[in-house]
Amino acid sequence: MSVTEEIKSRLDIVDIVSDYLPLRKSGRSYAGFCPFHHNTRTPSFYVFPETQTWHCFGACAEGGDIFSFVMKKEGWDFKEALAKLAQKAGVELEPLKPVNKKKQAAEDKMAALLEAAADYFHMLFLHAPQGEQARRYVGERALNDETIATFKLGYALQSWDACRNHFHDQGYSDEELLAAGLLTENPDKGTRYDRFRNRLMIPIRNVNGRIAGFGARTLEKDGIPKYLNSPQTALFDKSHLLYGLDGAKRHIREARQVVIVEGYMDVMQGWQAGFRNIVAQMGTALTEPQLRQLKRYTKRFVLALDADAAGQKATMRGLQVARETLDREVEVKFDAHGLVQYEGRLQADIRIVTLPEGNDPDKIIREDPTQWPKLLEQAQPVVAYVIKTATRDLDMNDAKGKTAVARQVLPLIRDIADPVERDHYWQALARALRIDQRALRQIKVPTKKTYARRSPPVQSAPSNQPPPPPPLPPELEAASTTKPGAIIRRTSDGKMAAGMRQTNYLSQCLHHPHIMNQVNQRLVQNQQPPVSESDFTGSEDRLLLQQMQHWQGQATVASVNELCDSLDNTLNERAQALLALPAAPESELEQLAEKLVKSVLDWRLNQTMRLNGEVRQLVEEAKAVNDTHALQTYARQSLELSRQIRNINQARHAMSAVSRRKAEDSVR
Ligand SMILES: [Zn+2]
């Protein structure tokens, strides 16, 4: 038994989920309000003890196992989820295997190199005659020696090879310097040179204080780019790092609030003045992983935004495009809609403060530190901020303008998780626009998209009227006339088979990597989405697929061994087990692609029918208790699932027609 299976066998998904939300028994399953989307009227979140899986039949339209649940809920990666659940289950995780030790050793060596580089740049900053300009720049910012030492500010010489030579002498190779992002390579000429030249060097640490990379500010007037960061490396991932968090975390907890600013200097200036709960975004994006990381220390976030006019316009544009970004990971500079959703998902309190024109936190704190806390007190909740910004220059005699603003803001209000808060903003918007709330409620706004992965959004039914019951696909027609249990038995058999099909698919793709593309092409030709993570139930398999796709997408094709080496212990174990299964012979590859496509379609069909079976039961229950809203919700899902089933069947028929023709041709 693999370690994940062992953990799954010892824990019950119902217990684990119950730690996060109340569940009530409903037939063979357990129901609750979905913790991942706004959902208060009809419970759309279901846990199935038989299969140890969960599924949201509402906006999320996705599901998974015990691992994916805690990963999503806690923001953990697979490794963290594994460690936490193993502990809970009393399963001991094996120590690192040699391959991972090798990877670990490479990362440790890179970390040591970065640490040495920070020391090297710091010494140049303090003592090199060429570093005068850097010292002057920092002097103008009034940073004192203690702050300079705490943040280990550095200087990179105006040279193409000073850093390279320095570390060659210490025994590091070009490859190691490239991997750490200290060297750059010109791909056309093959020349290698120092990445950072004549710049103020700012070491960027991860949450544990380990140096992950550098931010480097130009010291030349009009130097481009103003800030140059380390490239993405094994240790440097901008979307997960926040500048200053290692030092700030204790203070964030104490202050019960984190302030998110835009620049490195803002963090250092705040630190020096005693405002130590400040972190900076890396570059321009604020991502959900970053917010989740912060949420370990506080639930209250204040965003301090620059006041520049472009920022204000971006806000409004952000609102307009927000509709389309709903089902993606939102990653724009400031997106009110994204923030409101984060708030709901993270159960956080996000506030915004705009800095006075032409000021940044660095300048404000430097000129008058007492202004900083006063400014923060003016921070407003996201929706209040947007209402204020959107109505600031609005002509109250311009009816069309008012409608336009209402249309922009209403979707935000509708996404607020808390009903009292939501009502509060209905009133606030009506007041701000000086119109009657009833008129406001009549404004039609495009409805929110469902998160259905495999299909275009479902048209929502006109209000008050439940949609007609969805037509049954032929496979279910027979089943529905028998007891509901009949569907279940059929599909739980199907589920077993689906697991085996998934295993076979992964195994063959590991043996014959290029088959992945062929399978996907054939699926797309038959109007089916390519194989994706959502096709798999097990978190291990989802992650493995992700890694395999990443590996496939790379320009240089690495060997299976290299893929396995790059995997975590547990995933590697799974990959090894899959590789131990027999490979299809090279002579049968053409047929293999075809077989796998059919296999994918079969398991998709099984899974979708199983889900539809569950939803149809919910429809019946809702009818029995005359709950119109629930009926509407579930019927819509069932309609969508039935549509998917029809499409899968069409693809299956098309595929078998093709293979029949081929068989006939070969006979002739
Ligand atoms: Zn949901």
XYZ file of C-alpha atoms and ligand atoms in Angstrom:
669
model
C 0.000 0.000 0.000
C 1.360 3.428 -0.894
C 1.656 6.022 1.819
C -1.282 8.040 0.446
C -3.433 4.931 0.364
C -2.366 4.147 3.905
C -3.377 7.646 5.019
C -6.668 7.472 3.162
C -7.433 4.108 4.722
C -6.946 5.465 8.228
C -8.765 8.771 7.904
C -12.390 9.378 7.073
C -13.082 12.261 4.725
C -16.334 12.966 6.592
C -14.379 13.599 9.825
C -11.806 15.763 8.124
C -14.329 17.916 6.281
C -16.475 18.188 9.435
C -13.572 19.975 11.091
C -14.118 22.814 8.631
C -17.848 22.946 8.018
C -20.992 21.413 9.468
C -22.245 18.445 7.463
C -25.618 16.794 7.665
C -26.398 13.310 6.533
C -28.373 13.198 3.316
C -29.044 9.714 2.050
C -25.721 7.952 1.639
C -23.814 11.191 1.457
C -23.208 14.248 3.603
C -24.139 17.767 2.594
C -22.974 21.207 3.603
C -22.449 24.726 2.331
C -19.491 24.905 -0.016
C -16.437 26.438 1.653
C -14.964 27.449 -1.688
C -17.683 29.646 -3.139
C -20.431 31.861 -1.804
C -23.239 29.534 -0.970
C -25.853 30.026 1.754
C -29.243 28.892 0.504
C -28.865 25.423 -0.923
C -26.065 23.189 0.304
C -24.055 22.376 -2.793
C -21.104 20.663 -1.173
C -21.310 16.881 -0.898
C -19.058 14.313 0.722
C -19.318 10.682 -0.367
C -18.069 8.248 2.275
C -18.245 5.291 -0.132
C -15.698 6.719 -2.514
C -14.033 9.010 0.065
C -14.480 11.932 -2.286
C -16.128 15.355 -2.275
C -17.857 17.391 -4.945
C -19.349 20.864 -5.214
C -22.504 20.863 -7.323
C -22.626 24.653 -7.290
C -20.408 27.263 -8.860
C -17.178 25.314 -8.353
C -18.386 22.169 -10.160
C -15.298 20.330 -9.043
C -14.291 17.708 -6.584
C -11.513 15.501 -5.369
C -10.212 13.481 -2.480
C -9.173 14.161 1.087
C -5.834 15.646 -0.006
C -7.238 18.073 -2.539
C -9.775 19.213 0.064
C -7.199 20.216 2.677
C -4.855 21.610 0.013
C -7.608 23.889 -1.239
C -8.883 24.804 2.194
C -5.527 25.435 3.874
C -3.536 26.575 0.861
C -1.084 23.747 1.416
C 0.890 22.125 -1.329
C 0.821 18.366 -1.651
C 3.874 17.904 0.537
C 2.391 19.913 3.381
C -0.962 18.147 3.071
C 0.804 14.809 3.144
C 2.803 15.704 6.241
C -0.228 17.063 8.108
C -2.569 14.204 7.236
C 0.139 11.594 7.880
C 0.548 12.996 11.356
C -3.190 12.922 11.913
C -3.388 9.348 10.670
C -0.369 8.219 12.663
C 1.481 7.219 9.515
C 5.200 7.705 9.543
C 6.614 9.202 6.383
C 9.794 7.633 5.115
C 12.925 9.731 5.169
C 14.066 11.238 1.885
C 15.247 8.827 -0.761
C 18.617 9.266 -2.485
C 17.139 10.969 -5.577
C 15.470 13.566 -3.428
C 18.543 13.910 -1.310
C 20.315 14.795 -4.538
C 17.708 17.423 -5.358
C 17.762 18.671 -1.784
C 21.558 18.864 -1.896
C 21.430 20.913 -5.125
C 18.950 23.331 -3.550
C 21.036 23.607 -0.409
C 24.080 24.369 -2.497
C 22.169 27.056 -4.396
C 20.987 28.574 -1.130
C 24.569 28.630 0.140
C 25.683 30.322 -3.092
C 22.966 32.976 -2.773
C 23.911 33.568 0.848
C 27.561 33.968 -0.197
C 26.505 36.291 -3.011
C 24.547 38.457 -0.567
C 27.673 38.688 1.623
C 29.797 39.529 -1.409
C 27.461 42.315 -2.584
C 27.125 43.600 0.986
C 30.900 43.887 1.422
C 31.145 45.759 -1.884
C 28.393 48.088 -0.731
C 30.173 48.825 2.536
C 33.751 49.059 1.324
C 34.260 49.210 -2.459
C 35.153 52.676 -3.777
C 32.886 51.976 -6.791
C 29.951 51.543 -4.407
C 29.863 55.254 -3.592
C 26.817 55.881 -5.770
C 24.892 53.085 -4.068
C 25.804 54.428 -0.626
C 24.709 57.902 -1.682
C 21.376 56.596 -2.950
C 20.704 54.788 0.318
C 21.867 57.873 2.225
C 19.297 59.989 0.399
C 16.678 57.525 1.568
C 17.940 58.111 5.118
C 18.405 54.424 5.854
C 20.717 53.928 8.842
C 23.482 51.367 9.365
C 21.261 49.052 11.354
C 18.643 48.921 8.605
C 21.336 48.432 5.966
C 22.716 45.492 7.960
C 19.285 44.000 8.720
C 18.314 43.968 5.048
C 21.902 43.271 3.973
C 21.892 45.827 1.183
C 24.535 45.241 -1.436
C 26.191 46.559 -4.529
C 26.984 44.800 -7.812
C 30.004 46.178 -9.655
C 29.801 47.790 -13.083
C 31.381 44.762 -14.731
C 30.470 41.873 -17.017
C 32.392 39.228 -15.108
C 33.364 40.408 -11.598
C 30.742 38.268 -9.882
C 31.420 35.329 -12.168
C 35.183 35.412 -11.506
C 34.689 35.843 -7.775
C 32.609 32.676 -7.546
C 34.739 30.712 -9.999
C 37.582 31.268 -7.551
C 35.375 29.822 -4.838
C 34.789 26.651 -6.834
C 31.338 27.362 -8.322
C 30.676 26.441 -11.955
C 28.955 28.537 -14.615
C 26.036 26.094 -14.505
C 25.546 26.713 -10.800
C 25.769 30.474 -11.260
C 23.229 30.305 -14.098
C 20.866 28.135 -12.066
C 21.018 30.620 -9.191
C 20.272 33.506 -11.564
C 23.565 35.319 -10.991
C 24.762 34.778 -14.559
C 22.847 35.408 -17.776
C 23.374 33.663 -21.046
C 22.883 35.174 -24.464
C 21.108 32.341 -26.294
C 22.248 33.470 -29.768
C 25.917 33.992 -29.088
C 26.235 31.600 -26.160
C 28.072 34.254 -24.155
C 27.666 34.378 -20.387
C 27.926 37.454 -18.203
C 26.949 38.895 -14.820
C 23.222 39.461 -14.598
C 23.460 42.324 -12.108
C 25.701 45.244 -13.020
C 26.007 48.588 -11.239
C 22.919 48.013 -9.156
C 21.832 48.303 -5.551
C 21.310 44.699 -4.479
C 18.370 43.816 -2.222
C 18.354 40.198 -1.022
C 14.889 38.643 -1.068
C 14.251 36.027 1.582
C 11.539 33.428 1.841
C 9.253 33.238 4.869
C 11.893 31.254 6.759
C 14.577 33.854 6.173
C 16.499 31.906 3.531
C 17.714 34.018 0.618
C 15.812 33.076 -2.534
C 16.998 35.734 -4.943
C 17.609 39.436 -5.418
C 15.829 42.603 -6.362
C 18.265 45.017 -7.966
C 17.717 48.741 -8.440
C 19.501 50.608 -11.167
C 21.859 53.366 -10.063
C 21.866 55.031 -13.450
C 19.572 57.918 -14.191
C 16.760 56.548 -16.397
C 18.321 53.067 -16.158
C 16.089 50.342 -17.555
C 14.642 48.351 -15.974
C 14.425 50.322 -12.769
C 14.197 47.089 -10.831
C 15.658 43.859 -12.112
C 14.714 40.722 -10.181
C 16.259 37.286 -10.126
C 14.783 35.019 -12.783
C 12.538 32.132 -11.768
C 14.780 29.494 -10.185
C 14.335 26.431 -7.997
C 14.206 28.815 -5.023
C 12.817 32.029 -6.486
C 9.120 32.040 -7.329
C 7.731 35.558 -7.388
C 4.137 34.477 -7.113
C 4.786 32.864 -3.734
C 7.213 35.296 -2.147
C 6.500 38.500 -0.267
C 9.352 40.851 0.466
C 9.967 41.351 4.171
C 7.655 38.599 5.410
C 10.410 36.716 7.250
C 11.026 39.685 9.529
C 7.462 40.960 9.572
C 5.526 37.817 10.478
C 5.885 38.195 14.258
C 4.827 41.840 14.038
C 1.907 41.046 11.751
C 0.598 38.690 14.373
C 1.051 41.250 17.127
C -0.506 44.100 15.142
C -3.269 41.745 13.930
C -2.916 43.367 10.558
C -0.601 43.263 7.579
C 0.049 46.207 5.318
C 0.875 45.345 1.715
C 2.892 47.942 -0.169
C 4.505 48.070 -3.583
C 8.202 48.649 -3.020
C 11.202 47.261 -1.202
C 12.088 50.761 0.069
C 8.643 51.109 1.637
C 9.252 47.984 3.719
C 12.711 49.108 4.850
C 11.585 52.634 5.673
C 8.661 51.286 7.684
C 10.922 48.883 9.519
C 13.315 51.657 10.487
C 10.470 53.813 11.799
C 9.079 50.923 13.831
C 6.206 49.964 11.503
C 7.202 46.360 11.074
C 4.014 44.670 9.867
C 4.685 45.686 6.258
C 5.416 43.416 3.299
C 5.842 44.199 -0.396
C 4.421 42.505 -3.459
C 7.013 41.145 -5.814
C 6.740 43.076 -9.026
C 3.154 43.836 -9.850
C 1.044 40.856 -8.952
C -0.742 39.957 -5.750
C -1.606 36.295 -5.855
C -3.832 34.028 -3.849
C -0.876 31.898 -2.646
C 0.642 35.087 -1.222
C -2.577 36.025 0.541
C -2.923 32.505 1.883
C 0.574 32.675 3.266
C -0.257 35.926 5.040
C -3.449 34.480 6.387
C -1.414 32.266 8.680
C -0.635 35.403 10.663
C -3.697 37.605 10.311
C -7.085 37.908 8.682
C -6.845 41.627 8.180
C -5.071 42.975 5.113
C -4.553 46.604 4.204
C -3.463 47.391 0.662
C -1.630 50.698 0.334
C -1.936 51.723 -3.308
C -0.144 54.472 -5.154
C -2.431 57.310 -6.074
C -1.301 57.736 -9.628
C -4.075 58.275 -12.095
C -3.090 55.184 -14.033
C -3.776 53.139 -10.940
C -7.290 54.556 -10.708
C -7.998 53.796 -14.312
C -6.580 50.316 -13.864
C -9.036 49.832 -11.048
C -11.980 50.563 -13.259
C -10.608 48.517 -16.103
C -9.954 45.747 -13.623
C -13.635 45.842 -12.803
C -14.642 45.507 -16.404
C -12.434 42.522 -17.083
C -13.178 40.952 -13.738
C -16.165 39.133 -15.202
C -13.897 37.212 -17.511
C -11.269 36.425 -14.938
C -13.717 34.749 -12.602
C -12.698 31.187 -13.202
C -9.018 31.884 -13.451
C -6.521 32.500 -10.730
C -6.796 36.254 -10.512
C -3.423 37.852 -10.863
C -3.601 41.498 -11.700
C -2.249 44.473 -9.877
C -5.498 45.452 -8.304
C -8.675 43.698 -9.158
C -11.537 44.559 -6.884
C -13.512 41.559 -7.966
C -10.639 39.204 -7.307
C -10.178 40.720 -3.876
C -13.818 40.355 -2.955
C -13.597 36.712 -3.947
C -10.380 36.244 -2.024
C -12.096 37.768 0.982
C -14.873 35.227 0.763
C -12.619 32.295 0.118
C -10.030 33.260 2.692
C -12.563 34.661 5.123
C -10.377 37.687 5.358
C -10.963 41.391 5.770
C -9.265 43.234 2.912
C -9.089 47.033 3.016
C -7.659 49.599 0.691
C -6.058 52.950 1.250
C -4.927 55.286 -1.514
C -1.848 57.323 -0.813
C -1.917 61.061 -1.442
C -0.934 62.100 -4.959
C 2.776 61.806 -5.678
C 3.562 59.957 -2.442
C 4.684 56.477 -1.632
C 4.972 54.919 1.847
C 8.729 55.421 1.757
C 8.334 59.190 1.342
C 5.436 59.573 3.751
C 7.195 57.711 6.548
C 10.475 59.505 5.911
C 8.887 62.944 6.005
C 6.479 62.431 8.898
C 6.119 58.995 10.475
C 3.038 60.070 12.439
C 1.116 60.318 9.158
C 1.420 56.583 8.472
C -0.938 55.192 11.144
C -3.390 57.999 10.392
C -3.431 57.028 6.747
C -3.986 53.373 7.538
C -6.978 54.272 9.659
C -8.627 55.615 6.526
C -8.436 52.244 4.804
C -11.792 51.223 3.414
C -13.305 47.860 2.596
C -12.851 46.960 -1.085
C -16.445 47.563 -2.131
C -16.747 50.862 -0.275
C -13.505 51.952 -1.904
C -14.751 51.029 -5.355
C -18.099 52.792 -4.835
C -16.281 55.921 -3.744
C -13.804 55.825 -6.621
C -16.433 55.049 -9.242
C -18.790 57.819 -8.129
C -16.186 60.472 -7.348
C -16.329 62.275 -10.691
C -19.820 61.164 -11.619
C -22.289 63.800 -12.733
C -25.418 63.107 -10.687
C -27.577 64.416 -13.537
C -26.162 61.845 -15.919
C -28.594 58.930 -15.771
C -26.616 56.780 -18.199
C -23.427 57.306 -16.247
C -25.180 56.224 -13.069
C -26.402 53.024 -14.695
C -22.912 52.314 -15.960
C -21.465 52.672 -12.474
C -24.205 50.473 -11.017
C -23.453 47.785 -13.576
C -19.788 47.900 -12.642
C -20.299 47.684 -8.931
C -23.280 45.325 -8.659
C -21.381 42.141 -9.583
C -18.956 42.893 -6.762
C -21.759 43.312 -4.282
C -23.359 40.113 -5.384
C -20.153 38.215 -4.672
C -19.903 39.287 -1.062
C -20.180 36.192 1.093
C -21.877 37.742 4.098
C -25.593 38.601 3.661
C -25.603 41.491 6.140
C -22.579 43.050 4.514
C -24.112 42.500 1.102
C -27.269 44.325 2.089
C -25.194 47.120 3.564
C -23.597 47.758 0.167
C -26.882 47.646 -1.703
C -27.887 50.567 0.480
C -24.522 52.269 0.198
C -24.554 52.122 -3.600
C -28.124 53.411 -3.777
C -27.145 56.318 -1.528
C -23.992 57.076 -3.504
C -25.953 57.152 -6.766
C -28.874 58.973 -5.121
C -31.372 56.525 -6.454
C -33.987 54.295 -4.920
C -32.806 50.852 -3.834
C -35.728 49.220 -5.620
C -34.636 50.793 -8.899
C -31.122 49.569 -8.267
C -32.316 46.028 -7.769
C -34.027 46.085 -11.148
C -30.808 46.723 -13.047
C -29.857 43.642 -14.971
C -26.263 42.543 -14.699
C -24.800 39.619 -16.630
C -25.056 36.581 -14.391
C -22.052 34.964 -12.889
C -20.444 32.206 -14.895
C -20.422 28.733 -13.498
C -17.051 27.184 -13.017
C -17.833 24.168 -15.180
C -14.466 23.119 -16.503
C -15.429 21.155 -19.532
C -17.932 23.382 -21.154
C -19.034 26.888 -21.898
C -21.042 28.486 -19.108
C -24.518 27.220 -18.517
C -27.270 29.655 -19.361
C -28.998 30.377 -16.138
C -32.724 30.021 -16.091
C -34.970 33.088 -15.884
C -35.638 34.011 -12.278
C -38.483 32.502 -10.261
C -39.120 29.776 -12.766
C -37.382 26.458 -12.384
C -35.956 25.208 -15.658
C -37.685 22.241 -17.256
C -36.376 18.912 -16.036
C -33.371 17.938 -18.138
C -33.906 15.230 -20.726
C -32.370 11.971 -19.656
C -29.501 10.602 -21.694
C -30.291 7.137 -23.039
C -27.964 5.376 -20.597
C -29.831 6.845 -17.674
C -33.283 6.419 -19.118
C -33.272 2.743 -18.162
C -31.580 3.302 -14.853
C -33.957 6.045 -13.751
C -36.959 3.787 -14.051
C -35.447 1.434 -11.506
C -34.520 2.281 -7.951
C -31.880 4.976 -7.487
C -29.636 2.308 -5.971
C -29.375 0.686 -9.371
C -27.487 3.671 -10.740
C -25.189 3.635 -7.787
C -24.241 0.002 -8.111
C -23.560 0.425 -11.786
C -21.471 3.487 -11.253
C -19.492 2.221 -8.300
C -18.403 -0.662 -10.515
C -17.645 1.994 -13.086
C -15.598 3.841 -10.549
C -13.347 0.828 -9.992
C -12.878 0.500 -13.706
C -12.226 4.223 -14.014
C -9.400 3.945 -11.486
C -7.813 1.145 -13.481
C -8.182 3.058 -16.719
C -6.539 6.107 -15.185
C -3.659 3.989 -13.933
C -3.200 2.449 -17.354
C -3.296 5.842 -19.041
C -0.594 7.286 -16.767
C 1.537 4.187 -17.042
C 1.470 4.153 -20.860
C 2.162 7.879 -21.037
C 5.204 7.423 -18.820
C 6.429 4.592 -21.030
C 5.622 6.427 -24.293
C 5.619 10.173 -23.516
C 4.693 11.372 -27.019
C 1.419 9.457 -26.781
C 0.017 12.174 -24.484
C -0.150 14.651 -27.343
C -1.644 12.154 -29.751
C -4.395 11.288 -27.295
C -5.158 14.954 -26.684
C -5.263 15.735 -30.404
C -7.741 12.949 -31.009
C -9.887 14.109 -28.108
C -9.941 17.661 -29.425
C -10.811 16.419 -32.924
C -13.848 14.825 -31.328
C -14.902 18.029 -29.550
C -13.657 16.768 -26.204
C -11.307 18.657 -23.884
C -7.759 17.285 -23.582
C -6.948 15.158 -20.561
C -6.650 17.427 -17.542
C -6.267 17.198 -13.796
C -10.023 17.268 -13.348
C -10.194 13.875 -15.065
C -8.482 12.335 -12.054
C -9.825 11.830 -8.562
C -6.629 11.114 -6.665
C -4.456 14.100 -5.756
C -1.337 12.067 -6.372
C -2.417 11.329 -9.948
C -3.440 14.945 -10.528
C 0.002 16.123 -9.485
C 1.743 13.471 -11.472
C -0.195 14.462 -14.583
C 0.699 18.094 -13.961
C 4.390 17.193 -13.754
C 4.179 15.039 -16.871
C 2.541 17.850 -18.834
C 5.178 20.278 -17.638
C 7.878 17.815 -18.620
C 6.258 17.355 -22.048
C 6.088 21.090 -22.592
C 9.812 21.536 -22.145
C 11.966 22.266 -25.169
C 14.579 19.657 -24.382
C 13.087 16.247 -23.859
C 14.387 14.789 -20.661
C 14.411 11.106 -19.863
C 11.807 9.437 -17.664
C 14.525 9.079 -15.051
C 14.994 12.821 -14.951
C 11.259 13.266 -14.509
C 11.260 10.801 -11.642
C 14.252 12.506 -10.043
C 12.409 15.784 -10.074
C 9.426 14.319 -8.228
C 8.724 14.269 -4.524
C 9.202 11.062 -2.627
C 5.563 10.074 -2.734
C 5.003 10.992 -6.359
C 8.181 9.242 -7.333
C 6.915 6.127 -5.602
C 3.705 6.333 -7.619
C 5.626 6.912 -10.864
C 7.864 3.907 -10.167
C 4.822 1.725 -9.537
C 3.294 2.902 -12.828
C 6.532 2.224 -14.697
C 6.587 -1.285 -13.282
C 3.396 -2.028 -15.230
C 3.971 -3.537 -18.690
C 4.456 -1.101 -21.569
C 2.582 -1.525 -24.837
C 5.024 -2.762 -27.524
C 6.351 -0.137 -29.963
C 4.667 -1.984 -32.844
C 1.226 -1.234 -31.355
C 1.616 2.473 -30.684
C -0.860 3.538 -33.350
C -3.560 1.411 -31.783
C -2.457 2.448 -28.309
C -3.389 6.104 -28.866
C -6.806 5.040 -30.082
C -7.311 2.661 -27.173
C -6.344 5.312 -24.666
C -8.741 7.850 -26.165
C -11.576 5.358 -25.849
C -10.474 4.569 -22.353
C -10.465 8.258 -21.386
C -13.935 8.703 -22.854
C -15.188 5.647 -20.989
C -13.933 6.817 -17.640
C -15.209 10.353 -18.244
C -18.591 8.879 -19.037
C -18.561 6.777 -15.879
C -17.568 9.667 -13.669
C -20.027 12.082 -15.191
C -22.849 9.554 -14.943
C -22.014 8.859 -11.323
C -22.178 12.568 -10.531
C -25.368 12.950 -12.476
C -26.819 10.039 -10.544
C -26.077 11.894 -7.331
C -27.525 15.147 -8.619
C -30.682 13.506 -9.854
C -31.280 12.144 -6.390
C -30.868 15.650 -5.039
C -33.386 16.870 -7.602
C -35.868 14.268 -6.352
C -35.281 15.256 -2.740
C -35.747 18.942 -3.551
C -39.009 18.136 -5.360
C -40.217 16.108 -2.371
C -39.781 19.024 0.032
C -40.835 21.608 -2.548
C -37.627 23.628 -2.320
C -37.686 25.684 -5.515
C -34.260 27.217 -5.094
C -32.596 23.858 -4.476
C -34.500 22.335 -7.357
C -33.269 25.087 -9.630
C -29.654 24.696 -8.517
C -29.542 20.944 -8.884
C -31.592 20.783 -12.061
C -29.190 23.195 -13.700
C -26.235 21.023 -12.714
C -27.972 17.917 -13.920
C -28.742 19.615 -17.210
C -25.092 20.468 -17.641
C -23.932 16.974 -16.697
C -26.458 15.436 -19.093
C -25.120 17.665 -21.838
C -21.585 16.488 -21.075
C -22.732 12.876 -21.136
C -24.319 13.418 -24.556
C -21.111 14.963 -25.895
C -18.968 12.161 -24.544
C -21.258 9.616 -26.124
C -21.133 11.431 -29.444
C -17.344 11.328 -29.320
C -17.405 7.637 -28.442
C -19.685 6.862 -31.375
C -17.544 8.910 -33.744
C -14.444 7.075 -32.556
C -15.900 3.635 -33.018
C -17.184 4.563 -36.493
C -13.638 5.547 -37.424
C -12.120 2.345 -36.138
C -14.822 0.300 -37.887
C -13.957 1.994 -41.172
C -10.271 1.367 -40.576
C -10.929 -2.294 -39.862
C -12.948 -2.595 -43.060
C -10.193 -0.895 -45.056
C -7.582 -3.276 -43.745
C -9.724 -6.269 -44.735
C -10.046 -5.020 -48.314
Zn -18.385 25.350 -4.445
